[in-house]
Short mmCIF file of C-alpha atoms in Angstrom, two decimals:
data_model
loop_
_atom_site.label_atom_id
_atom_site.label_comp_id
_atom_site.label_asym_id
_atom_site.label_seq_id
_atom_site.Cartn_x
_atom_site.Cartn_y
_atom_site.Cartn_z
CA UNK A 1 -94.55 -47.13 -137.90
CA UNK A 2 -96.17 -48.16 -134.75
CA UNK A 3 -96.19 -52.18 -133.49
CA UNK A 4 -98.32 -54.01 -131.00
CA UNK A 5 -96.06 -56.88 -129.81
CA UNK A 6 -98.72 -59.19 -127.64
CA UNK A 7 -96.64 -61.65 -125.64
CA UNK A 8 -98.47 -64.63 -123.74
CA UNK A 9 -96.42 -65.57 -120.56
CA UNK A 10 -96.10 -69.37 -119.92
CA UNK A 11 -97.82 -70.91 -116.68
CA UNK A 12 -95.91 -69.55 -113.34
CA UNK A 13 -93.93 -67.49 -115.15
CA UNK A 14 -93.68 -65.03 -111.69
CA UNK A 15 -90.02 -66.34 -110.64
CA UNK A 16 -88.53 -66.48 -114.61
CA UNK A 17 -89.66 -62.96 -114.39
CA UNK A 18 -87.87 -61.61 -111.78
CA UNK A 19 -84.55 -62.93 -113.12
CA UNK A 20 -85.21 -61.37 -116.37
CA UNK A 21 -86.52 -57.82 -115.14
CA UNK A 22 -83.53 -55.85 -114.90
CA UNK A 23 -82.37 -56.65 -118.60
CA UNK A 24 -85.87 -56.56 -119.92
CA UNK A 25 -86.72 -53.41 -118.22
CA UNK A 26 -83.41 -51.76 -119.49
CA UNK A 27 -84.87 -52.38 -123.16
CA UNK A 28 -87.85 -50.70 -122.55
CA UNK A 29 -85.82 -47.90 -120.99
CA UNK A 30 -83.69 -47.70 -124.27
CA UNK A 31 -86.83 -47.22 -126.63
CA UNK A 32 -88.75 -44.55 -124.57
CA UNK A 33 -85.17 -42.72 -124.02
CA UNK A 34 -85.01 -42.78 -128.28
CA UNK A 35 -88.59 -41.55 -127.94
CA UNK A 36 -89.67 -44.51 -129.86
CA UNK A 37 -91.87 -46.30 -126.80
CA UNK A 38 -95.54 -45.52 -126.68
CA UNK A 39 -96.23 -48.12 -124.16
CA UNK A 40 -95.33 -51.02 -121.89
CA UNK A 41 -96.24 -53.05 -118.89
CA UNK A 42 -97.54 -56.72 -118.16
CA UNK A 43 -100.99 -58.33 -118.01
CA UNK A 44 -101.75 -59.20 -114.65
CA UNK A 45 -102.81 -62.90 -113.96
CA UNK A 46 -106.01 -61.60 -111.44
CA UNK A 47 -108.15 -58.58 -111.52
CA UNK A 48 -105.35 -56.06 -109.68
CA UNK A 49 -102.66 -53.96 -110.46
CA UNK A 50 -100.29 -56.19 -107.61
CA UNK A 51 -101.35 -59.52 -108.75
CA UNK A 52 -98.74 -60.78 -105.79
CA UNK A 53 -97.84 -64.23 -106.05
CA UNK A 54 -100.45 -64.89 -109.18
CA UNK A 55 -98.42 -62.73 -111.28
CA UNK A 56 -99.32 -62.17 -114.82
CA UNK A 57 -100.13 -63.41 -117.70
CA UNK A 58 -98.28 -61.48 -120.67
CA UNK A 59 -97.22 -58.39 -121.54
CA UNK A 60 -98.02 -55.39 -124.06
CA UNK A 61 -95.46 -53.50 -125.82
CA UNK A 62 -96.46 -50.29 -128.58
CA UNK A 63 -93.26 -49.12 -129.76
CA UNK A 64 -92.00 -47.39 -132.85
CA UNK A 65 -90.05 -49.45 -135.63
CA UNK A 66 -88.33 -49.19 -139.06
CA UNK A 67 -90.61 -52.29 -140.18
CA UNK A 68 -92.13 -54.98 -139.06
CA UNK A 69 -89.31 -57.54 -139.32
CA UNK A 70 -87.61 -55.17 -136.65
CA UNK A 71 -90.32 -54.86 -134.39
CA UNK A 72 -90.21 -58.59 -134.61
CA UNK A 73 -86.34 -59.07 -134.10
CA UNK A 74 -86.47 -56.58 -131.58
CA UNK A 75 -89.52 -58.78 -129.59
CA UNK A 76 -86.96 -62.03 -130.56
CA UNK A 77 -84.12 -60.56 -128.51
CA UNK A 78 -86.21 -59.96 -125.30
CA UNK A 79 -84.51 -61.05 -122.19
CA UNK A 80 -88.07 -62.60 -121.20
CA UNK A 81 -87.68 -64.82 -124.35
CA UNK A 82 -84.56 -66.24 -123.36
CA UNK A 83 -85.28 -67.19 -119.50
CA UNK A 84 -88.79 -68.79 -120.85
CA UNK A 85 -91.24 -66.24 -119.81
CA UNK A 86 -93.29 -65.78 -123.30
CA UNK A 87 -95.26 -69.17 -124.12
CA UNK A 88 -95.57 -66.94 -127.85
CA UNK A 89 -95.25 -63.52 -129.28
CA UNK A 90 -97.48 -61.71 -131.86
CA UNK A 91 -95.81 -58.74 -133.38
CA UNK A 92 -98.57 -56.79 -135.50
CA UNK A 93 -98.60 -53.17 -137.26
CA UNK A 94 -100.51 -50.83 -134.69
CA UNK A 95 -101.97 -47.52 -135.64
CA UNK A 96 -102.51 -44.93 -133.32
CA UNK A 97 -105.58 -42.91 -133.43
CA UNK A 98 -106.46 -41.64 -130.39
CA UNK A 99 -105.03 -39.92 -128.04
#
């Protein structure tokens, strides 16, 4: 099944970010190589895809997962948990309709 995991990014979370990208990034990478990512990518703090120096604000991932307690350990093991990017996750069943 399909999972909506909603993170919220804590206040100036720009520079924790960047030292978390590479590992974070390389998750991602993993699901969509499995075929199991449907997508990914942050919430930008201001109204622009290069939010510069204001950043962003959270993050969206829709990925693919045996149940929802592994689409929530899976969201628990995120790189951008550990360096204090996410203020709070929401993992929630997602089902796809359209496309």
């Amino acid at each position: 099944m399909w999972y909506a995991i909603i993170s919220q990014d804590v206040e100036n979370s720009l520079p924790l970010r960047k030292t978390a990208r590479a590992a974070h990034i390389a998750r991602l990478t993993a699901l969509k190589d499995e075929g199991r990512l449907l997508i990914a990518g942050p919430h930008p703090a201001i109204d622009s895809e290069e939010p510069g120096e204001a950043g962003f604000s959270g993050s969206l991932v829709v990925a693919e997962f045996p149940s929802l307690a592994d689409a929530q350990s899976w969201a628990d093991d995120d790189p951008y948990m550990s360096a204090g990017v996410y203020a709070s996750v929401t993992v929630k069943p997602y089902k796809l309709v359209l496309p």
